[in-house]
Short mmCIF file of C-alpha atoms and ligand atoms in Angstrom, two decimals:
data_model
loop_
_atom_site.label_atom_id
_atom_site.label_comp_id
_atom_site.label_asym_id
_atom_site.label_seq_id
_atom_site.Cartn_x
_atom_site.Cartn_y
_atom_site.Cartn_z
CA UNK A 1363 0.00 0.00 0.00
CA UNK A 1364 1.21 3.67 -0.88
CA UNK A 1365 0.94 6.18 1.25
CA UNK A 1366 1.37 9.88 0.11
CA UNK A 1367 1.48 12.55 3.13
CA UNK A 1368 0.88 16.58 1.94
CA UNK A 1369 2.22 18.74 4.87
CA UNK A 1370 3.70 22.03 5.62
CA UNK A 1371 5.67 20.20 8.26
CA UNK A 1372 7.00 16.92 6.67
CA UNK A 1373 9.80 16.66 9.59
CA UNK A 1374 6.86 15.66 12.00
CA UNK A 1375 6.96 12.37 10.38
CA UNK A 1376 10.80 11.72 10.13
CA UNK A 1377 10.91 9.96 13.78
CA UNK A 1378 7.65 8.19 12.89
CA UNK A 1379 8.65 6.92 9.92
CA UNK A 1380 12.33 5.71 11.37
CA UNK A 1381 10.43 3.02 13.85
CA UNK A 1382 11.50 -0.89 12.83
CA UNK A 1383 7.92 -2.16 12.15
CA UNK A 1384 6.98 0.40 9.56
CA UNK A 1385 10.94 0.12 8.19
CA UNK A 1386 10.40 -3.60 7.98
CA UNK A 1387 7.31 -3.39 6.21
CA UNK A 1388 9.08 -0.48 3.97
CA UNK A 1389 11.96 -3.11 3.23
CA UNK A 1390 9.45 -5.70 2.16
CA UNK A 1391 7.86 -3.67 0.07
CA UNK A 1392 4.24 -3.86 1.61
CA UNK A 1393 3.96 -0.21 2.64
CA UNK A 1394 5.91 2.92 0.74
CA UNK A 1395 5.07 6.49 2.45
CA UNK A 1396 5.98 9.68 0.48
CA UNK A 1397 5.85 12.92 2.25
CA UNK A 1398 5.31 15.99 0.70
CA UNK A 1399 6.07 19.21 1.22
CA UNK A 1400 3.52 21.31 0.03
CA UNK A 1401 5.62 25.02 0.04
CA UNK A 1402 7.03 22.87 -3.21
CA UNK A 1403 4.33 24.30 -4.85
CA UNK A 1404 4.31 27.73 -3.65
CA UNK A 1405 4.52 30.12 -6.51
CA UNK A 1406 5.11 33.12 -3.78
CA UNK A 1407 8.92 34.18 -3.37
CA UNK A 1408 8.42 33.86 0.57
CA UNK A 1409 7.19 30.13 -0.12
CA UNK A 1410 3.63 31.19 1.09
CA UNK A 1411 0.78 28.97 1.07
CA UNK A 1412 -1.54 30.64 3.20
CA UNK A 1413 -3.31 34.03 3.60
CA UNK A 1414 -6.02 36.28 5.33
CA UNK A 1415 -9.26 34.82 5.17
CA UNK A 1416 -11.92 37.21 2.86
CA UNK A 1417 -14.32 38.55 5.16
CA UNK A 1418 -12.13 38.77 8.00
CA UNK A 1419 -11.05 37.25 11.46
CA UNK A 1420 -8.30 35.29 13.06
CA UNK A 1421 -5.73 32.94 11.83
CA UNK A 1422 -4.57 32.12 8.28
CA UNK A 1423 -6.48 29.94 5.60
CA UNK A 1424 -4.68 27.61 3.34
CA UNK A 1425 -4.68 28.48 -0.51
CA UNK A 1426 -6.78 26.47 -2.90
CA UNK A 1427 -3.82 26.72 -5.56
CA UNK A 1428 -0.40 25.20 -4.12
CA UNK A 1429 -3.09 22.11 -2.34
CA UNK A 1430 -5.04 21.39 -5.40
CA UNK A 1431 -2.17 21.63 -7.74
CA UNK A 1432 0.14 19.31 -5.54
CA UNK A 1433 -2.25 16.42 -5.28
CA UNK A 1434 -2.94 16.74 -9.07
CA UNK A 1435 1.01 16.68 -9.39
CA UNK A 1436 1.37 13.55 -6.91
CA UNK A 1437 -1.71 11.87 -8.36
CA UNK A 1438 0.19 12.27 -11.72
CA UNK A 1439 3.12 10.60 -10.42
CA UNK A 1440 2.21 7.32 -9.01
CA UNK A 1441 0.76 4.20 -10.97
CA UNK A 1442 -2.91 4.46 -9.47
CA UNK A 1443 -4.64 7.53 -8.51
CA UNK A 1444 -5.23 7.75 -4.85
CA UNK A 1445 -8.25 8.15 -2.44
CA UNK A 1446 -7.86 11.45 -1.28
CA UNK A 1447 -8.24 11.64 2.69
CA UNK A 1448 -8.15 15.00 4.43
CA UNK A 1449 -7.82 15.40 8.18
CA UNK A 1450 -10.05 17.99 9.71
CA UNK A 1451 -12.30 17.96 12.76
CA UNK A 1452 -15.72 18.61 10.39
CA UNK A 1453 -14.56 14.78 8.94
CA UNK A 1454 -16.66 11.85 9.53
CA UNK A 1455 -15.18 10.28 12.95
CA UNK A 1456 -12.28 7.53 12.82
CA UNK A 1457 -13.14 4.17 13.83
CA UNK A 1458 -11.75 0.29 13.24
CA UNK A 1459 -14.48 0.37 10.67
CA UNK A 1460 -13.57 3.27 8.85
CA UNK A 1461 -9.51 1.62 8.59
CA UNK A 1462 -11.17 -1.21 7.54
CA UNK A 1463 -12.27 0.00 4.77
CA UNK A 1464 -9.06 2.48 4.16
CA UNK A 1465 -7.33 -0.43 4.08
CA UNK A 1466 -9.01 -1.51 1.13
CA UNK A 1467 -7.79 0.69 -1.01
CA UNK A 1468 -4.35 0.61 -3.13
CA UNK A 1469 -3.09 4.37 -2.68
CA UNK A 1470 -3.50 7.11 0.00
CA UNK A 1471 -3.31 10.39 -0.50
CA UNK A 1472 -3.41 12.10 3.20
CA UNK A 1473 -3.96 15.64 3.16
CA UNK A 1474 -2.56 17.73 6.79
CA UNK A 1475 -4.10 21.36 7.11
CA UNK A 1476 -3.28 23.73 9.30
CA UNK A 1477 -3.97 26.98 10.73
CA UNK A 1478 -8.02 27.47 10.46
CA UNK A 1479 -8.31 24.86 7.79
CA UNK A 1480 -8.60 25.33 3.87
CA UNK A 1481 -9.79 27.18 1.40
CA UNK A 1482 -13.93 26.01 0.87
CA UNK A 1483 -12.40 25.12 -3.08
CA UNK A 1484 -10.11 22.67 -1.74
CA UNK A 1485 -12.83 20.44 -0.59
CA UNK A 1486 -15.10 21.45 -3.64
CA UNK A 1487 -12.56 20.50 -6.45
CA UNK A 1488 -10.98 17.36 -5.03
CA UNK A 1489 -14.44 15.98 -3.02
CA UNK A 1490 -11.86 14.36 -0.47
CA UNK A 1491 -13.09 11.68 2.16
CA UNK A 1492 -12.86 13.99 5.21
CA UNK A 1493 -12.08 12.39 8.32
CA UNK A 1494 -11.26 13.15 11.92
CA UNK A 1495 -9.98 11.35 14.98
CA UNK A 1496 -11.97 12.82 17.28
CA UNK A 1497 -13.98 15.70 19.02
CA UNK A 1498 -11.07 17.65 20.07
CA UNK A 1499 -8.77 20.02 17.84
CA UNK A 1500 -4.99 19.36 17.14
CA UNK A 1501 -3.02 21.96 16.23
CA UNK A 1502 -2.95 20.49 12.42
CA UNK A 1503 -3.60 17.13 10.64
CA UNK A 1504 -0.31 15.88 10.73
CA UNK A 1505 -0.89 13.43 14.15
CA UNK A 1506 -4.30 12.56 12.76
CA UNK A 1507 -2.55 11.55 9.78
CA UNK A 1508 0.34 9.47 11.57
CA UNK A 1509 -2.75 8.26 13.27
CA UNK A 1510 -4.08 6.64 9.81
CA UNK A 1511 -0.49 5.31 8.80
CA UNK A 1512 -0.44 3.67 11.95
CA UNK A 1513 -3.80 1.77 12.00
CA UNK A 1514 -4.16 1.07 8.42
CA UNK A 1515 -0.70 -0.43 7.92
CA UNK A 1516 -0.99 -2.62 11.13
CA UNK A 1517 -3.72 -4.58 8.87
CA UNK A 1518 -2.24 -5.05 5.82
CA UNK A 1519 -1.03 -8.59 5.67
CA UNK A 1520 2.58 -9.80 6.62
CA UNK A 1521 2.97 -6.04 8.40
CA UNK A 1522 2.81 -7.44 11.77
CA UNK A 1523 4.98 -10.37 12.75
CA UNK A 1524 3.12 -13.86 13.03
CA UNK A 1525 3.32 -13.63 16.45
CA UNK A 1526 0.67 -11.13 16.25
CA UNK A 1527 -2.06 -10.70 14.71
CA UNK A 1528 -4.84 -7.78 14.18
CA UNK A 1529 -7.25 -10.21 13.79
CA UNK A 1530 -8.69 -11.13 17.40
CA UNK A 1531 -8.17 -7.36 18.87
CA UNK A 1532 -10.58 -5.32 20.91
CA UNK A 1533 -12.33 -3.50 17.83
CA UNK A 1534 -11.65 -6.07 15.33
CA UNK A 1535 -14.64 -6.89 13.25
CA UNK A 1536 -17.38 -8.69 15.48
CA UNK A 1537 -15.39 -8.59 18.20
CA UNK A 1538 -16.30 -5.05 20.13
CA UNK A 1539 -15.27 -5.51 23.43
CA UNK A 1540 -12.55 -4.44 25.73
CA UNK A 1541 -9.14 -6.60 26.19
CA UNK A 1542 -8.37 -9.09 29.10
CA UNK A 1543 -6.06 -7.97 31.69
CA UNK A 1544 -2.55 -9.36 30.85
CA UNK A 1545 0.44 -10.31 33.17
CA UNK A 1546 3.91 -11.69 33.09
CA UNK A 1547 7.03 -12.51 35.62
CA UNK A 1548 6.96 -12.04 38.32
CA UNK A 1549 3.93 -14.02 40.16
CA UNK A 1550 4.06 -11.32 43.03
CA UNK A 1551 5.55 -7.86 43.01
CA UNK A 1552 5.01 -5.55 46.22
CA UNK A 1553 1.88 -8.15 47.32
CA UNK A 1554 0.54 -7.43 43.78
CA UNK A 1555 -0.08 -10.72 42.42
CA UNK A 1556 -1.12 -12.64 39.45
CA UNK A 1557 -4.63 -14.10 39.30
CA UNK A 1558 -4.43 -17.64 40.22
CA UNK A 1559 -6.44 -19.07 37.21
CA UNK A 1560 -3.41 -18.31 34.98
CA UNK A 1561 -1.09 -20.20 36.71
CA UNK A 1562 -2.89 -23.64 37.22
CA UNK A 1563 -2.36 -24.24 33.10
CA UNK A 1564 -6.11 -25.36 32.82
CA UNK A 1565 -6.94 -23.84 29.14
CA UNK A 1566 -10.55 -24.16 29.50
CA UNK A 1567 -10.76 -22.38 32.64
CA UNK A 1568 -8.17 -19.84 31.50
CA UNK A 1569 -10.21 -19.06 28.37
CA UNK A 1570 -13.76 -18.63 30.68
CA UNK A 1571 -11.99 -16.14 32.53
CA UNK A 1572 -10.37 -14.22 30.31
CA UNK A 1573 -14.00 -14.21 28.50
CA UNK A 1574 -15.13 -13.47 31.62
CA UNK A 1575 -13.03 -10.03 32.65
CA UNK A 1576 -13.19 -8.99 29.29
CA UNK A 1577 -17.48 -8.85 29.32
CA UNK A 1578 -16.73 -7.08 33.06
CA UNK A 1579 -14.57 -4.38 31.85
CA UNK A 1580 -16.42 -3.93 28.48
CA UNK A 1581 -19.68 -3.26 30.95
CA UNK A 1582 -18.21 -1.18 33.27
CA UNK A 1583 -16.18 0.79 31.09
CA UNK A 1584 -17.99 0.97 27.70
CA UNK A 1585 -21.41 -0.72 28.06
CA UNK A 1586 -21.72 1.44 24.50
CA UNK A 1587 -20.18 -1.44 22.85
CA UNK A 1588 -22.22 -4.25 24.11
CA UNK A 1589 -25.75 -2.30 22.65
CA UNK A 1590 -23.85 -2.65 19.12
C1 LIG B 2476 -7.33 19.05 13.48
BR1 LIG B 2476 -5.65 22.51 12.02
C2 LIG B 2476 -6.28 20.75 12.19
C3 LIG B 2476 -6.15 19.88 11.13
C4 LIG B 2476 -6.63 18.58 11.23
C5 LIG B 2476 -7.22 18.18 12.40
S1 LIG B 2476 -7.92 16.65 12.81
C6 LIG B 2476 -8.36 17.22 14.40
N1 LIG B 2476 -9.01 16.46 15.33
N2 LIG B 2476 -7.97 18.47 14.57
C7 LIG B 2476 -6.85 20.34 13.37
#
């Protein structure tokens, strides 16, 4: 899968990008992420890609021209086009479902805003699947994006090792409940100490329990997910 990232700050991703699982994946050729800088298409001296917003008030809008014209440049350069995702808290929320379904798809194209968001032509030209992570505002779309990267590669087969697997987690597909508690070495540490069950090495019983604390947790903590 091919990742393209437009951003005013592609250095944000630089430590991201550097972490073994994603390089791994890089290696073997089952992820490739791009980051763009969009002042590359600037046509300003000053390398400007933003300015007052008509009508007044705060903050800075981003232009329509340097954004539409870079994803028609990237689009241009890859094999497939890509589904063009842009980050802003007016998207449609985030959820396992929603990276489900990115995951799907051959070629991303995520778009990071900043400031007070984009031009109103951005979204009318390139109709992009707006998305957000949550009900809170960041300070631009780059984390949101990293946010993506990190969920959508994670189920793109042979990304994770065999040891683990995407399949069985909390928010996996018909499986919407909360995780088990987990525990390793040592049995007791400062009178804290491990549920008995999981020492006896009776599977069955191990298994019922786990099922057990997970329906417990998932009720106490987000009896949301049980209604579903
Ligand atoms: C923001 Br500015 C900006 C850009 C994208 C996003 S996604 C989110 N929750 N907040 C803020």
């Amino acid at each position: 899968m091919r990742f393209d990232v437009l951003t005013l700050f592609p250095d944000i991703f630089t430590g991201y990008l550097s972490q073994s699982l994603l390089n791994k994946a890089i290696d073997r050729d089952l992820v490739h992420v791009d980051v763009h800088d969009m002042r590359r298409w600037s046509t300003d001296k000053h390398q400007k890609v933003d300015d007052r917003p008509y009508g007044g008030g705060p903050g800075m809008v981003l232009c329509v021209k340097p954004v539409v014209e870079s994803v028609e440049d990237i689009q241009k350069a890859g094999n497939t086009p890509g589904r063009v995702v842009l980050l802003t808290p007016q998207g449609r929320q985030l959820n396992q479902k929603v990276i489900e379904e990115l995951a799907q798809e051959e070629r991303l194209l995520l778009l990071c805003g900043r400031y007070e968001g984009f031009d109103q032509r951005v979204t009318d030209i390139l109709q992009p699947d707006e998305i957000s992570i949550g009900d809170f505002v960041l300070n631009g779309g780059e984390v949101a994006a990293m946010v993506v990267i990190d969920s959508v590669i994670r189920l793109i087969p042979g990304v994770l090792g065999d040891e683990t697997s995407a399949v069985d987690d909390s928010f996996s597909e018909g499986n919407r409940h909360l995780e088990f508690a987990q525990y390793t070495r040592p049995r007791d540490f400062r009178g804290h100490v491990v549920p008995e069950v999981l020492l006896g090495g009776n599977h069955e019983e191990i298994a019922r329990w786990r099922r057990e604390q997970s329906y417990l947790k998932t009720r106490e903590r987000r009896a949301d997910l049980l209604d579903e």
